[in-house]
Structure formats: structure tokens, C-alpha cells
XYZ file of N, CA, C and O in Angstrom:
608
model
N 104.018 -160.779 -39.053
C 104.375 -159.788 -37.846
C 104.676 -160.891 -36.831
O 103.905 -161.640 -36.570
N 105.671 -160.122 -35.930
C 105.953 -161.218 -34.690
C 105.065 -160.536 -33.623
O 104.912 -159.506 -33.568
N 104.716 -161.550 -33.038
C 103.979 -161.019 -31.492
C 104.768 -160.497 -30.610
O 105.842 -161.131 -30.264
N 104.243 -159.670 -29.862
C 105.216 -159.263 -28.975
C 105.005 -160.026 -27.647
O 103.977 -160.301 -27.282
N 106.274 -160.244 -26.898
C 106.190 -161.384 -25.603
C 106.640 -160.111 -24.693
O 107.616 -159.778 -24.420
N 105.540 -159.857 -23.835
C 105.749 -158.959 -22.723
C 106.902 -159.436 -21.652
O 107.498 -158.701 -20.988
N 106.595 -160.603 -21.450
C 107.613 -161.524 -20.560
C 108.945 -161.153 -21.018
O 109.898 -160.836 -20.194
N 109.158 -161.376 -22.419
C 110.536 -161.308 -22.836
C 110.989 -159.846 -22.671
O 112.185 -159.498 -22.491
N 110.265 -158.737 -22.795
C 110.742 -157.224 -22.469
C 111.078 -157.036 -21.162
O 112.061 -156.336 -20.909
N 110.487 -157.766 -20.362
C 110.697 -157.198 -18.979
C 112.160 -157.914 -18.571
O 112.856 -157.496 -17.524
N 112.513 -159.292 -19.234
C 113.732 -159.768 -18.970
C 114.851 -158.995 -19.672
O 116.160 -159.178 -19.355
N 114.677 -158.475 -20.728
C 115.767 -157.703 -21.254
C 115.814 -155.994 -20.838
O 114.746 -155.531 -20.974
N 116.930 -155.693 -20.594
C 117.060 -154.271 -20.085
C 117.352 -153.554 -21.067
O 118.159 -153.926 -22.277
N 117.134 -152.223 -21.247
C 117.378 -151.252 -22.299
C 119.013 -151.020 -22.357
O 119.680 -150.695 -21.049
N 119.497 -151.457 -23.337
C 120.931 -151.103 -23.397
C 121.396 -149.620 -23.502
O 122.309 -149.141 -22.971
N 120.598 -148.900 -24.660
C 121.069 -147.651 -24.713
C 119.642 -146.887 -25.416
O 119.382 -147.210 -26.454
N 119.276 -145.614 -24.676
C 118.228 -145.007 -25.388
C 118.965 -143.675 -25.847
O 119.761 -143.187 -25.510
N 118.041 -143.327 -27.054
C 118.679 -142.166 -27.742
C 117.475 -141.191 -28.053
O 116.207 -141.839 -28.062
N 117.525 -139.959 -28.395
C 116.407 -139.086 -28.689
C 116.947 -137.944 -29.472
O 118.069 -137.377 -29.458
N 116.154 -137.320 -30.375
C 116.531 -136.470 -31.137
C 115.151 -135.876 -31.588
O 114.108 -136.282 -31.889
N 115.164 -134.482 -31.590
C 114.118 -133.456 -31.848
C 114.520 -132.692 -33.100
O 115.551 -131.942 -33.233
N 113.541 -132.615 -34.299
C 113.715 -131.977 -35.158
C 112.366 -131.238 -35.597
O 111.347 -131.398 -35.095
N 112.526 -130.156 -36.524
C 111.377 -129.517 -36.924
C 110.771 -130.181 -37.907
O 111.011 -131.130 -38.455
N 109.314 -129.706 -38.173
C 108.586 -130.445 -39.289
C 109.055 -129.818 -40.405
O 108.493 -129.213 -41.277
N 110.229 -130.337 -41.141
C 110.665 -129.809 -42.250
C 111.372 -131.215 -43.107
O 112.203 -131.783 -42.220
N 111.089 -131.729 -44.197
C 111.508 -132.818 -45.002
C 112.885 -132.917 -45.057
O 113.670 -133.847 -45.080
N 113.765 -131.593 -44.971
C 115.017 -131.412 -45.128
C 115.796 -132.012 -43.765
O 117.119 -132.510 -43.841
N 115.254 -132.254 -42.714
C 115.828 -132.718 -41.605
C 115.843 -134.223 -41.638
O 116.799 -134.867 -40.888
N 115.289 -134.981 -42.680
C 115.667 -136.473 -42.924
C 117.179 -136.679 -43.163
O 117.574 -137.725 -42.543
N 117.917 -135.726 -43.747
C 119.570 -136.074 -43.663
C 120.145 -135.971 -42.473
O 120.586 -137.125 -42.167
N 119.798 -134.989 -41.585
C 120.225 -135.167 -40.330
C 119.996 -136.320 -39.446
O 120.556 -136.846 -38.703
N 118.495 -136.747 -39.672
C 117.987 -138.006 -38.803
C 118.784 -139.231 -39.446
O 119.242 -140.199 -38.458
N 118.958 -139.443 -40.540
C 119.687 -140.657 -40.975
C 120.868 -140.668 -40.774
O 121.524 -141.602 -40.217
N 121.818 -139.393 -40.754
C 123.147 -139.547 -40.140
C 123.232 -139.768 -38.783
O 124.064 -140.823 -38.366
N 122.440 -139.181 -37.889
C 122.093 -139.467 -36.600
C 121.982 -140.958 -36.278
O 122.592 -141.400 -35.476
N 120.928 -141.402 -36.877
C 120.464 -142.940 -36.700
C 121.857 -143.790 -37.108
O 122.050 -144.705 -36.166
N 122.373 -143.487 -38.149
C 123.528 -144.550 -38.603
C 124.423 -144.495 -37.603
O 125.005 -145.498 -37.232
N 124.842 -143.280 -37.123
C 126.011 -142.941 -35.770
C 125.417 -143.935 -34.648
O 126.475 -144.448 -34.256
N 124.360 -143.562 -34.151
C 124.173 -144.362 -32.923
C 123.855 -145.883 -33.220
O 124.136 -146.554 -32.181
N 123.462 -146.368 -34.243
C 123.109 -147.803 -34.480
C 124.109 -148.517 -34.926
O 123.903 -149.680 -34.672
N 125.140 -148.056 -35.478
C 126.129 -148.828 -36.115
C 126.714 -149.939 -35.098
O 126.864 -151.083 -35.222
N 126.985 -149.552 -33.624
C 127.616 -150.358 -32.718
C 126.618 -151.531 -32.389
O 126.831 -152.589 -32.015
N 125.206 -151.357 -32.616
C 124.332 -152.076 -32.372
C 123.704 -153.236 -33.256
O 122.944 -154.153 -32.934
N 123.646 -152.571 -34.465
C 122.855 -153.399 -35.573
C 123.877 -154.017 -36.707
O 124.548 -153.013 -37.089
N 123.515 -155.275 -37.161
C 124.314 -155.522 -38.265
C 123.854 -154.733 -39.532
O 122.897 -154.186 -39.563
N 124.618 -154.724 -40.539
C 124.429 -153.956 -41.706
C 123.114 -154.320 -42.252
O 122.285 -153.029 -42.770
N 122.678 -155.303 -42.725
C 121.178 -155.545 -43.289
C 120.208 -154.705 -42.466
O 119.281 -154.143 -42.854
N 120.170 -155.006 -41.091
C 119.149 -154.637 -40.121
C 119.343 -152.935 -40.156
O 118.102 -152.268 -40.121
N 120.540 -152.434 -40.018
C 120.681 -151.127 -40.046
C 120.019 -150.512 -41.337
O 119.319 -149.486 -41.358
N 120.356 -150.917 -42.585
C 119.635 -150.439 -43.857
C 118.373 -150.725 -43.710
O 117.500 -149.643 -44.122
N 117.386 -151.705 -43.145
C 116.113 -151.854 -43.196
C 115.447 -150.717 -42.223
O 114.511 -150.349 -42.464
N 116.204 -150.593 -41.115
C 115.649 -149.613 -40.046
C 115.744 -148.132 -40.326
O 115.013 -147.384 -40.477
N 116.752 -147.912 -41.277
C 117.075 -146.560 -41.895
C 115.845 -146.376 -43.099
O 115.154 -145.208 -43.032
N 115.359 -147.218 -43.894
C 114.394 -147.287 -44.700
C 113.063 -146.859 -43.995
O 112.334 -146.130 -44.382
N 112.715 -147.673 -42.991
C 111.635 -147.795 -42.187
C 111.506 -146.262 -41.597
O 110.666 -145.718 -41.519
N 112.800 -145.883 -40.842
C 112.646 -144.553 -40.341
C 112.521 -143.453 -41.340
O 111.477 -142.241 -41.019
N 113.031 -143.622 -42.580
C 112.620 -142.659 -43.457
C 111.273 -142.444 -43.882
O 110.706 -141.427 -44.143
N 110.796 -143.625 -44.081
C 109.110 -143.591 -44.613
C 108.369 -142.949 -43.471
O 107.588 -142.023 -43.629
N 108.803 -143.569 -42.394
C 107.869 -143.049 -41.013
C 108.226 -141.303 -40.720
O 106.978 -140.841 -40.514
N 109.276 -141.006 -40.916
C 109.480 -139.520 -40.784
C 108.849 -138.569 -41.923
O 107.993 -137.935 -41.452
N 109.028 -139.141 -43.113
C 108.490 -138.560 -44.324
C 106.798 -138.553 -44.184
O 106.344 -137.391 -44.461
N 106.248 -139.367 -43.727
C 104.865 -139.518 -43.710
C 104.306 -138.605 -42.343
O 103.460 -138.105 -42.601
N 105.133 -138.375 -41.387
C 105.060 -137.726 -40.043
C 104.952 -136.065 -40.935
O 104.102 -135.311 -40.632
N 106.026 -135.676 -41.715
C 106.056 -134.073 -42.258
C 104.844 -134.103 -43.292
O 104.050 -133.187 -43.297
N 104.569 -135.140 -44.176
C 103.764 -134.813 -45.310
C 102.186 -134.983 -44.635
O 101.448 -134.663 -45.453
N 102.024 -135.774 -43.953
C 100.651 -136.050 -43.553
C 100.022 -135.553 -41.909
O 99.149 -134.788 -41.942
N 100.874 -136.259 -41.031
C 100.545 -135.848 -39.821
C 100.619 -134.578 -39.411
O 99.886 -133.844 -38.868
N 101.603 -133.881 -39.947
C 101.960 -132.407 -39.665
C 101.686 -131.470 -40.727
O 101.887 -130.331 -40.707
N 100.967 -132.103 -41.680
C 100.684 -131.175 -43.058
C 100.065 -129.698 -42.764
O 100.269 -128.834 -43.421
N 99.384 -129.516 -41.682
C 98.621 -128.402 -41.335
C 99.285 -127.671 -40.138
O 98.728 -126.750 -39.788
N 100.449 -128.207 -39.733
C 100.936 -127.620 -38.774
C 102.255 -126.751 -39.032
O 102.990 -127.027 -40.247
N 102.738 -125.767 -38.244
C 103.811 -125.123 -38.573
C 105.110 -125.917 -38.568
O 105.142 -126.918 -37.952
N 105.868 -125.272 -39.344
C 107.212 -126.106 -39.376
C 107.991 -126.143 -37.944
O 108.887 -126.805 -38.144
N 107.644 -125.292 -37.249
C 108.292 -125.157 -35.939
C 107.903 -126.185 -35.027
O 108.395 -126.461 -33.943
N 106.683 -127.053 -35.445
C 106.114 -128.051 -34.660
C 107.323 -129.069 -34.779
O 107.640 -129.510 -35.653
N 107.668 -129.531 -33.105
C 108.767 -130.556 -33.054
C 108.138 -132.153 -33.464
O 107.255 -132.319 -33.239
N 109.277 -132.776 -34.086
C 108.813 -134.284 -34.204
C 109.998 -134.803 -33.472
O 111.139 -134.454 -33.350
N 109.724 -135.585 -32.513
C 110.438 -136.207 -31.440
C 110.763 -137.805 -31.842
O 109.758 -138.595 -32.238
N 112.207 -138.173 -31.989
C 112.445 -139.511 -32.398
C 113.134 -140.112 -31.206
O 114.141 -139.565 -30.961
N 112.713 -141.415 -30.928
C 113.295 -142.260 -29.688
C 113.712 -143.238 -30.373
O 112.885 -144.095 -31.174
N 114.890 -143.942 -30.213
C 115.507 -145.026 -30.588
C 116.110 -145.721 -29.249
O 116.782 -145.076 -28.495
N 115.527 -146.822 -28.914
C 115.885 -147.627 -27.732
C 116.519 -149.007 -28.362
O 115.733 -149.793 -29.113
N 117.814 -149.270 -27.960
C 118.358 -150.564 -28.199
C 118.189 -151.451 -26.991
O 118.573 -151.035 -25.787
N 117.797 -152.747 -27.247
C 118.016 -153.960 -26.551
C 118.769 -154.976 -26.980
O 119.275 -154.869 -28.154
N 118.958 -156.137 -26.215
C 119.918 -157.046 -26.661
C 119.384 -157.532 -28.049
O 120.351 -158.086 -29.013
N 118.160 -157.817 -27.920
C 117.472 -158.605 -29.508
C 116.639 -157.852 -30.224
O 115.980 -158.602 -31.157
N 116.192 -156.557 -30.073
C 115.607 -155.987 -30.746
C 115.967 -154.452 -30.564
O 116.459 -153.943 -29.659
N 115.497 -153.526 -31.403
C 115.200 -151.908 -31.503
C 114.054 -151.443 -31.728
O 113.073 -151.792 -32.481
N 113.851 -150.490 -30.976
C 112.462 -149.658 -30.975
C 112.789 -148.447 -31.574
O 113.623 -147.645 -31.119
N 111.887 -147.976 -32.441
C 111.894 -146.587 -32.899
C 110.749 -146.343 -32.919
O 109.651 -146.771 -33.485
N 110.747 -144.999 -32.242
C 109.345 -144.281 -31.992
C 109.238 -142.655 -32.784
O 110.455 -142.097 -32.398
N 108.392 -142.403 -33.489
C 108.350 -141.222 -33.874
C 106.914 -140.612 -33.313
O 106.006 -140.976 -33.598
N 107.291 -139.420 -32.608
C 106.209 -138.581 -31.977
C 105.538 -137.372 -32.895
O 106.297 -136.847 -33.267
N 104.260 -137.346 -33.082
C 103.911 -136.291 -33.871
C 102.521 -135.610 -33.129
O 102.203 -136.288 -32.034
N 102.122 -134.469 -33.419
C 100.892 -133.627 -32.771
C 99.695 -133.656 -33.784
O 98.883 -132.731 -33.805
N 99.792 -134.460 -34.770
C 98.712 -134.542 -36.018
C 97.554 -135.252 -35.538
O 97.286 -135.703 -34.238
N 96.447 -135.197 -36.325
C 95.448 -135.896 -36.201
C 95.698 -137.542 -36.067
O 96.567 -137.917 -36.487
N 94.662 -138.268 -35.372
C 95.088 -139.522 -35.331
C 94.695 -140.398 -36.725
O 94.158 -139.859 -37.458
N 95.633 -141.331 -36.757
C 95.529 -142.111 -38.420
C 95.357 -143.803 -37.913
O 95.906 -144.280 -37.122
N 94.401 -144.423 -38.461
C 94.315 -145.745 -38.110
C 95.193 -146.493 -39.084
O 94.375 -147.071 -40.157
N 96.300 -146.882 -38.643
C 97.113 -147.501 -39.488
C 96.815 -148.854 -39.862
O 96.948 -149.326 -40.964
N 96.291 -149.482 -38.756
C 95.766 -151.262 -39.108
C 94.780 -151.182 -40.045
O 94.776 -151.806 -40.911
N 93.835 -150.154 -40.030
C 92.741 -150.421 -41.070
C 93.118 -149.914 -42.183
O 92.857 -150.476 -43.414
N 94.099 -148.936 -42.593
C 94.749 -148.457 -43.581
C 95.369 -149.666 -44.273
O 95.358 -149.680 -45.541
N 96.316 -150.310 -43.840
C 96.962 -151.540 -44.076
C 96.137 -152.517 -44.637
O 96.303 -153.211 -45.758
N 95.159 -153.113 -43.769
C 94.114 -154.046 -44.134
C 93.248 -153.360 -45.581
O 93.257 -154.418 -46.262
N 93.163 -152.289 -45.559
C 92.423 -151.904 -46.881
C 93.239 -151.931 -48.160
O 92.786 -152.303 -49.105
N 94.609 -151.469 -47.932
C 95.578 -151.727 -49.114
C 96.028 -153.219 -49.337
O 95.953 -153.606 -50.472
N 96.000 -154.042 -48.300
C 96.235 -155.493 -48.524
C 94.919 -155.972 -49.266
O 95.054 -156.766 -50.296
N 93.592 -155.599 -48.949
C 92.547 -156.194 -49.632
C 92.451 -155.584 -51.133
O 92.111 -156.439 -51.995
N 93.073 -154.450 -51.621
C 93.061 -153.938 -52.851
C 93.722 -155.072 -53.804
O 93.784 -154.874 -54.953
N 94.675 -155.765 -53.248
C 95.664 -156.749 -54.077
C 96.426 -156.006 -54.972
O 96.208 -156.287 -56.219
N 96.800 -154.838 -54.858
C 97.643 -154.221 -55.786
C 99.072 -154.214 -55.328
O 99.445 -154.410 -54.158
N 100.053 -154.109 -56.484
C 101.357 -154.320 -56.042
C 101.968 -152.721 -55.487
O 101.597 -151.685 -56.075
N 102.526 -152.843 -54.421
C 102.766 -151.388 -53.543
C 103.640 -150.702 -54.391
O 103.462 -149.148 -54.265
N 104.263 -151.019 -55.483
C 105.131 -150.210 -56.145
C 104.447 -149.529 -57.089
O 105.057 -148.458 -57.510
N 103.232 -149.751 -57.540
C 102.254 -149.241 -58.470
C 101.645 -147.996 -57.725
O 100.978 -147.192 -58.429
N 101.621 -147.926 -56.539
C 100.799 -146.825 -55.791
C 101.689 -145.537 -56.004
O 103.027 -145.722 -55.904
N 100.880 -144.609 -56.041
C 101.487 -143.161 -56.089
C 101.659 -142.807 -54.491
O 102.675 -142.076 -54.230
N 100.739 -143.180 -53.584
C 101.291 -142.876 -52.204
C 100.748 -144.259 -51.385
O 100.300 -145.217 -52.080
N 100.974 -144.128 -50.328
C 100.678 -145.322 -49.285
C 101.792 -146.557 -49.524
O 101.848 -147.315 -48.755
N 102.553 -146.630 -50.375
C 103.713 -147.585 -50.472
C 104.709 -147.530 -49.452
O 104.970 -148.635 -48.801
N 104.884 -146.397 -48.810
C 105.704 -146.455 -47.642
C 105.035 -147.099 -46.343
O 106.062 -147.774 -45.665
N 103.752 -147.151 -46.211
C 103.181 -147.913 -45.124
C 103.616 -149.455 -45.567
O 103.847 -150.199 -44.468
N 103.696 -149.932 -46.715
C 103.724 -151.442 -46.959
C 105.290 -151.731 -46.403
O 105.570 -152.496 -45.911
N 106.405 -150.582 -46.901
C 107.750 -151.031 -46.792
C 107.807 -150.919 -45.107
O 108.669 -151.841 -44.557
N 107.381 -149.953 -44.360
C 107.439 -150.007 -42.928
C 106.818 -151.485 -42.410
O 107.518 -152.076 -41.505
N 105.604 -151.741 -43.001
C 105.203 -152.972 -42.190
C 105.802 -154.152 -42.648
O 106.288 -155.222 -41.649
N 106.681 -154.269 -43.865
C 107.459 -155.487 -44.367
C 108.965 -155.456 -43.577
O 109.662 -156.365 -43.420
N 109.445 -154.248 -43.345
C 110.694 -154.069 -42.827
C 111.079 -154.098 -41.259
O 111.873 -154.320 -40.928
N 109.700 -154.009 -40.594
C 109.724 -154.242 -39.348
C 108.836 -155.409 -38.836
O 108.290 -156.036 -39.488
N 109.300 -155.791 -37.562
C 108.449 -156.847 -36.831
C 107.344 -156.750 -36.261
O 106.384 -157.556 -35.994
N 107.315 -155.392 -35.703
C 105.923 -154.920 -35.326
C 105.937 -153.337 -35.629
O 106.886 -152.625 -35.648
N 104.547 -153.219 -36.022
C 104.520 -151.762 -36.502
C 103.020 -151.196 -35.859
O 101.940 -152.089 -35.958
N 102.863 -150.095 -35.175
C 101.807 -149.676 -34.817
C 101.835 -148.235 -34.608
O 102.807 -147.372 -34.576
N 100.507 -147.636 -34.455
C 100.462 -146.133 -34.473
C 99.195 -146.046 -33.483
O 98.193 -146.646 -33.500
N 99.818 -145.242 -32.172
C 98.881 -145.228 -31.127
C 98.714 -143.673 -30.936
O 99.476 -142.949 -31.009
N 97.641 -143.223 -30.205
C 97.178 -142.202 -29.560
C 97.686 -142.075 -28.063
O 97.447 -142.971 -27.475
N 98.422 -141.042 -27.879
C 98.673 -140.970 -26.378
C 98.138 -139.426 -26.112
O 98.516 -138.414 -26.725
N 97.687 -139.294 -25.144
C 96.920 -138.368 -24.383
C 96.048 -137.852 -25.359
O 95.500 -138.408 -26.355
N 95.802 -136.526 -25.713
C 94.672 -135.904 -26.555
C 95.278 -135.436 -27.711
O 94.406 -134.970 -28.630
N 96.504 -135.263 -27.644
C 97.075 -134.474 -28.548
C 98.300 -135.015 -29.179
O 99.229 -134.119 -30.196
N 98.818 -136.194 -28.810
C 100.065 -136.829 -29.401
C 99.733 -138.092 -29.966
O 98.890 -139.055 -29.586
N 100.565 -138.457 -31.053
C 100.596 -139.954 -31.701
C 102.008 -140.529 -31.457
O 102.855 -139.608 -31.604
N 102.079 -141.686 -31.798
C 103.551 -142.426 -31.725
C 103.309 -143.465 -32.846
O 102.342 -144.561 -32.716
N 104.271 -143.405 -33.646
C 104.434 -144.539 -34.909
C 105.640 -145.306 -33.899
O 106.567 -144.902 -33.834
N 105.060 -146.464 -33.831
C 105.827 -147.500 -32.934
C 106.533 -148.679 -33.967
O 105.638 -149.185 -34.638
N 107.826 -148.574 -34.237
C 108.466 -149.638 -34.947
C 109.356 -150.393 -34.326
O 110.345 -150.136 -33.446
N 109.415 -151.760 -34.322
C 110.130 -152.869 -33.480
C 110.718 -153.626 -34.596
O 110.183 -154.160 -35.353
N 112.104 -153.803 -34.259
C 112.823 -154.676 -35.382
C 113.713 -155.503 -34.451
O 114.491 -155.140 -33.734
N 113.634 -156.981 -34.728
C 114.410 -157.950 -34.154
C 115.908 -157.776 -34.492
O 115.907 -157.861 -35.875
N 116.824 -158.085 -34.073
C 118.128 -158.132 -34.282
C 118.646 -159.494 -34.438
O 118.329 -160.373 -33.579
């Protein structure tokens, strides 16, 4: 994982922010991927575009299946994509229970199992390997944000 350089972030201005709100429905994934490809093509080379789409797919799917599993389908999931000169931030907001992503990744790594052999959790490995920074934070008392940063 690449360490965040806060000074670097202050020196680079936001090129373009985007936001999409969808319902908690797995069928929204197709809409999200078309939207993301449309907004990202001018900013990302093809390989990084593909990696970001895969990480976004895994993050959204996990939000629907786990974070919002006990919430109504009308519960919104908000996706923010922010393009900078040398990186892109992808933020997926949910209103589910908090999840300790770092602890789960550490637990899975200690098991020393091929992620492809797992029935679940392999998406966490994919997101971790496809992004340069991956975090899951609690915001306020009822919101979580899956934060993915990919260097360009």
C-alpha cells in the first residue's frame, strides 16, 4: 500500500468531482459501471480504468450484500468519484453497521489461503490489491465510507 502524503494532496487541486446515487439493488451495478466508464475515460489509462471498475464493482456489491443487507432497497448508496492529476478517489457511502476492514484483511492474510479458493471475502483481496489505498471509516453515527485511492 502506498502511504498517503497529505502535503501532496494540498498541492493538487481537484480536477473534476462526480456523484451518483443509486438504490440498494445489485442490478444498479450495470448503471454504475457504464456511468464510471463514461466519466473516467478522459482521465484514466485503460489498465487503470479496468482496475478501478473491478474495485468499484466489488465495493458496491459488498455494500448491497453486506452493509445494506437488512435495509430496504430504497436506501440510497452514494458514490463519489474525484479525479486529481495523479490519482482518483472512489468513495462508496452506506448506512449499514460499521465493519473493521483492516482487521478483516489482516485475519484473511494470516490464514494464508489463496483468495480465489474463498467462497466469500475474495472481493476484499481484490479491492486491496487493485487500489493504492483502501480504508473503511465511520462518519457520524450512521454512515460509513469505503475509500479507495488509485494512483494514475
